[in-house]
C-alpha positions as a printed NumPy array, in Angstrom:
array([[  9.926,   9.647, -19.4  ],
       [  7.917,   8.96 , -16.267],
       [  9.288,   8.54 , -12.749],
       [  7.082,   6.703, -10.261],
       [  8.34 ,   7.751,  -6.817],
       [  7.843,   6.36 ,  -3.27 ],
       [  6.845,   9.514,  -1.416],
       [  4.972,  12.85 ,  -1.598],
       [  5.649,  14.213,  -5.072],
       [  4.821,  17.533,  -6.712],
       [  3.985,  16.69 , -10.303],
       [  4.047,  20.382, -11.295],
       [  7.488,  21.336,  -9.964],
       [  8.819,  17.79 , -10.54 ],
       [ 10.118,  17.485,  -6.971],
       [ 10.098,  14.424,  -4.723],
       [  9.529,  16.051,  -1.328],
       [ 10.584,  13.133,   0.87 ],
       [ 10.967,   9.357,   0.743],
       [ 11.434,   8.292,   4.4  ],
       [ 12.215,   4.637,   3.652],
       [ 14.965,   5.685,   1.225],
       [ 16.205,   8.377,   3.64 ],
       [ 16.165,  11.098,   0.986],
       [ 14.573,  14.551,   0.823],
       [ 13.872,  17.09 ,  -1.894],
       [ 15.006,  15.563,  -5.16 ],
       [ 14.477,  18.023,  -8.016],
       [ 13.975,  16.109, -11.272],
       [ 14.017,  19.224, -13.459],
       [ 17.821,  19.064, -13.403],
       [ 17.624,  15.801, -15.356],
       [ 15.188,  17.079, -17.986],
       [ 17.876,  18.582, -20.227],
       [ 19.622,  15.216, -20.492],
       [ 16.756,  13.725, -22.511],
       [ 14.968,  14.504, -25.742],
       [ 11.631,  13.546, -24.197],
       [  9.278,  15.309, -21.757],
       [  9.888,  14.291, -18.153],
       [  7.047,  13.575, -15.703],
       [  7.051,  12.578, -12.037],
       [  4.295,  11.064,  -9.92 ],
       [  3.824,   9.398,  -6.555],
       [  3.888,   5.641,  -7.14 ],
       [  0.514,   4.911,  -5.503],
       [ -1.12 ,   7.771,  -7.417],
       [  0.269,   6.383, -10.675],
       [ -0.981,   2.896,  -9.833],
       [ -4.416,   4.237,  -8.875],
       [ -4.761,   5.903, -12.278],
       [ -3.577,   2.723, -13.985],
       [ -6.324,   0.723, -12.268],
       [ -8.847,   3.4  , -13.23 ],
       [ -7.921,   3.411, -16.925],
       [ -6.436,  -0.046, -17.602],
       [ -7.426,  -2.238, -14.66 ],
       [-10.561,  -3.271, -12.815],
       [-12.047,   0.058, -11.68 ],
       [-13.71 ,   1.118, -14.936],
       [-17.361,   1.307, -13.871],
       [-17.341,   3.452, -10.746],
       [-14.975,   6.412, -10.567],
       [-13.954,   6.625,  -6.907],
       [-11.32 ,   4.359,  -5.395],
       [ -8.462,   4.043,  -2.97 ],
       [ -5.457,   2.093,  -4.229],
       [ -3.349,   0.637,  -1.417],
       [  0.19 ,  -0.215,  -2.405],
       [  1.612,  -2.753,   0.069],
       [  5.35 ,  -3.088,  -0.447],
       [  8.177,  -4.745,   1.449],
       [  9.158,  -1.642,   3.406],
       [  6.147,   0.635,   3.187],
       [  2.555,   1.306,   2.185],
       [  1.3  ,   3.965,  -0.196],
       [ -2.227,   5.078,  -1.039],
       [ -3.628,   6.716,  -4.146],
       [ -7.039,   8.385,  -3.84 ],
       [ -9.317,   8.89 ,  -6.839],
       [-12.563,  10.869,  -6.463],
       [-14.949,  11.099,  -9.408],
       [-12.278,   9.962, -11.824],
       [ -9.665,  12.482, -10.636],
       [ -6.664,  12.063,  -8.36 ],
       [ -7.046,  13.784,  -5.03 ],
       [ -3.635,  15.175,  -4.061],
       [ -4.454,  17.555,  -1.214],
       [ -3.258,  21.089,  -0.534],
       [  0.409,  20.13 ,  -0.054],
       [  0.397,  16.993,  -2.252],
       [  0.307,  14.85 ,   0.922],
       [ -3.039,  13.141,   0.369],
       [ -2.63 ,   9.383,   0.562],
       [  0.171,   9.287,   3.141],
       [ -2.213,   7.149,   5.198],
       [  0.514,   4.647,   6.012],
       [  1.72 ,   7.032,   8.691],
       [ -1.468,   7.02 ,  10.749],
       [ -0.988,   5.579,  14.239],
       [ -2.463,   2.093,  14.717],
       [ -0.831,   0.903,  17.963],
       [  0.79 ,   2.136,  21.169],
       [  3.959,   0.035,  21.342],
       [  6.387,   2.913,  20.771],
       [  7.933,   1.504,  17.576],
       [  9.913,   4.17 ,  15.741],
       [  9.069,   4.871,  12.107],
       [ 11.488,   6.323,   9.541],
       [  9.14 ,   9.323,   9.227],
       [  9.905,  10.372,  12.811],
       [  6.569,   9.305,  14.329],
       [  5.801,   6.099,  16.212],
       [  3.562,   3.094,  15.57 ],
       [  2.685,   4.028,  11.986],
       [  0.463,   1.624,  10.042],
       [  3.242,   0.619,   7.643],
       [  5.379,  -0.646,  10.539],
       [  2.75 ,  -3.325,  11.181],
       [  1.349,  -3.972,   7.706],
       [  4.33 ,  -3.779,   5.32 ],
       [  5.296,  -7.155,   3.887],
       [  8.652,  -7.335,   5.667],
       [  6.768,  -7.424,   8.955],
       [  5.706, -11.003,   8.156],
       [  9.331, -12.165,   8.318],
       [  9.957, -10.144,  11.485],
       [  6.917, -11.582,  13.276],
       [  7.722, -15.107,  12.114],
       [ 11.298, -14.9  ,  13.399],
       [ 10.13 , -13.568,  16.779],
       [  7.785, -16.52 ,  17.241],
       [ 10.015, -19.293,  15.87 ],
       [ 13.605, -18.064,  16.109],
       [ 13.919, -19.074,  12.458],
       [ 14.752, -16.401,   9.891],
       [ 13.032, -16.542,   6.503],
       [ 15.066, -15.15 ,   3.638],
       [ 12.19 , -13.3  ,   2.01 ],
       [  8.413, -13.035,   1.89 ],
       [  8.303, -15.777,  -0.75 ],
       [  9.717, -18.217,   1.804],
       [  7.123, -17.111,   4.355],
       [  4.255, -17.799,   1.949],
       [  5.799, -21.18 ,   1.155],
       [  5.512, -22.023,   4.86 ],
       [  1.95 , -20.722,   4.867],
       [  1.1  , -22.894,   1.879],
       [  2.294, -25.931,   3.851],
       [ -0.226, -24.988,   6.567],
       [  2.526, -24.357,   9.088],
       [  0.643, -23.324,  12.278],
       [  2.993, -20.493,  13.297],
       [  2.946, -19.037,   9.793],
       [ -0.859, -19.125,   9.868],
       [ -0.893, -17.411,  13.278],
       [  1.502, -14.698,  12.083],
       [ -0.476, -14.114,   8.902],
       [ -3.751, -13.774,  10.794],
       [ -2.205, -11.164,  13.105],
       [ -0.719,  -9.338,  10.127],
       [ -4.092,  -9.227,   8.35 ],
       [ -5.682,  -7.734,  11.467],
       [ -3.379,  -4.729,  11.173],
       [ -3.839,  -4.48 ,   7.409],
       [ -7.627,  -4.627,   7.816],
       [ -7.571,  -2.014,  10.589],
       [ -5.961,   0.56 ,   8.326],
       [ -8.329,  -0.216,   5.45 ],
       [-11.356,   0.108,   7.735],
       [-10.164,   3.612,   8.665],
       [ -9.712,   4.46 ,   4.985],
       [-13.25 ,   3.315,   4.141],
       [-14.725,   5.459,   6.912],
       [-12.692,   8.495,   5.825],
       [-13.088,   8.164,   2.067],
       [-16.223,   6.039,   1.417],
       [-14.89 ,   4.782,  -1.956],
       [-16.555,   2.502,  -4.483],
       [-13.446,   0.332,  -4.598],
       [-10.525,  -0.475,  -2.342],
       [ -7.818,  -2.024,  -4.504],
       [ -4.891,  -3.784,  -2.843],
       [ -1.76 ,  -3.762,  -4.974],
       [  2.006,  -3.587,  -4.798],
       [  4.145,  -6.587,  -3.839],
       [  1.315,  -8.095,  -1.799],
       [ -0.849,  -8.47 ,  -4.915],
       [  1.339, -11.411,  -6.017],
       [ -0.141, -13.418,  -3.134],
       [ -3.835, -12.84 ,  -3.823],
       [ -4.743, -16.485,  -3.229],
       [ -3.601, -16.196,   0.386],
       [ -4.836, -12.811,   1.523],
       [ -7.879, -11.556,  -0.383],
       [-10.726, -13.585,   1.129],
       [ -9.542, -13.55 ,   4.772],
       [ -8.771,  -9.829,   4.459],
       [-12.295,  -9.158,   3.18 ],
       [-13.743, -11.015,   6.155],
       [-11.763,  -8.892,   8.594],
       [-12.589,  -5.612,   6.85 ],
       [-16.269,  -6.374,   6.356],
       [-16.857,  -7.598,   9.898],
       [-20.395,  -6.676,  10.967],
       [-20.677,  -2.931,  11.577],
       [-23.159,  -0.062,  11.294],
       [-21.516,   1.784,   8.401],
       [-20.655,  -0.366,   5.388],
       [-20.844,  -3.888,   3.935],
       [-19.971,  -5.691,   0.696],
       [-22.838,  -3.924,  -1.108],
       [-21.343,  -0.478,  -0.493],
       [-17.621,  -1.088,  -1.019],
       [-15.743,  -3.621,  -3.13 ],
       [-12.432,  -4.974,  -1.826],
       [-10.335,  -6.122,  -4.78 ],
       [ -6.827,  -7.187,  -5.682],
       [ -4.989,  -5.296,  -8.392],
       [ -5.167,  -6.969, -11.794],
       [ -2.064,  -5.089, -12.921],
       [ -0.072,  -6.391,  -9.933],
       [  3.37 ,  -4.803,  -9.439],
       [  3.311,  -3.372, -12.976],
       [  0.612,  -0.812, -12.116],
       [  3.149,   1.943, -11.29 ],
       [  4.928,   1.849, -14.627],
       [  1.789,   1.278, -16.674]])
C-alpha cells in the first residue's frame, strides 16, 4: 500500500513530517502497518509523481528533471538527478514552493511570508479574479471557462498568474539546471491554456538557458501521476 503525501516525508521511518496546508504535523504511518497484510510505503506526492514521469511518462530519454506539482492550495516539487530522487539531508529537498517571491507581507501556512505557492497555486486565480471583478467563481473550472470565452479580466488575471509561476520556475532552472521541467498536478488538466504562454515567460531572452538546454513540458500522466 502506498501513501502519496503533501509534505516532507521520510520514506525510511514512514513519517509525514509536516503538511502545512492540512495543518498537521508528524504522522507516523508505521502504526497502520499492522492493520494490513501488505507492505506499507510512504512518499512525498511530488517525488512520487516525478518518478512516475521518469518511468511511465515523458522523461525517458534524459535522466534529470524537476516535476512541479501545481495544486489548488499548494505547489510541490520532485527533483530527479541522474535517474535518482534527490531528497536532501533532512528530506526537505523540493520544498521550493516556500521560497519568497514578493514583498507584500502575505502570510503563508508554513509561518513565512510571500511564499511562491501563495501566488502560483491554482486557487489564487479565483482570488485575483474576484478582487478585480467583485464576482466570485465557484472553482478553477469556472475561471478557465471565462478564459475560454476571451473575457478580458480573466485574461489579465491569467497573465499575472503566469508571471509568478514562471518566476519560480526560472529560479528552479538556475538552481537545478535540469533536462526537463514537467508541470503537473491539477494545473496539468488545463494544458491548452497555460503551456505555450508559460514557456514564453520562462524562456524570455537571458544569458543562461534557452529551449535547447531545458524542455518545459506538461505531465502526460496528469493528476494520476502520484498514484501511478
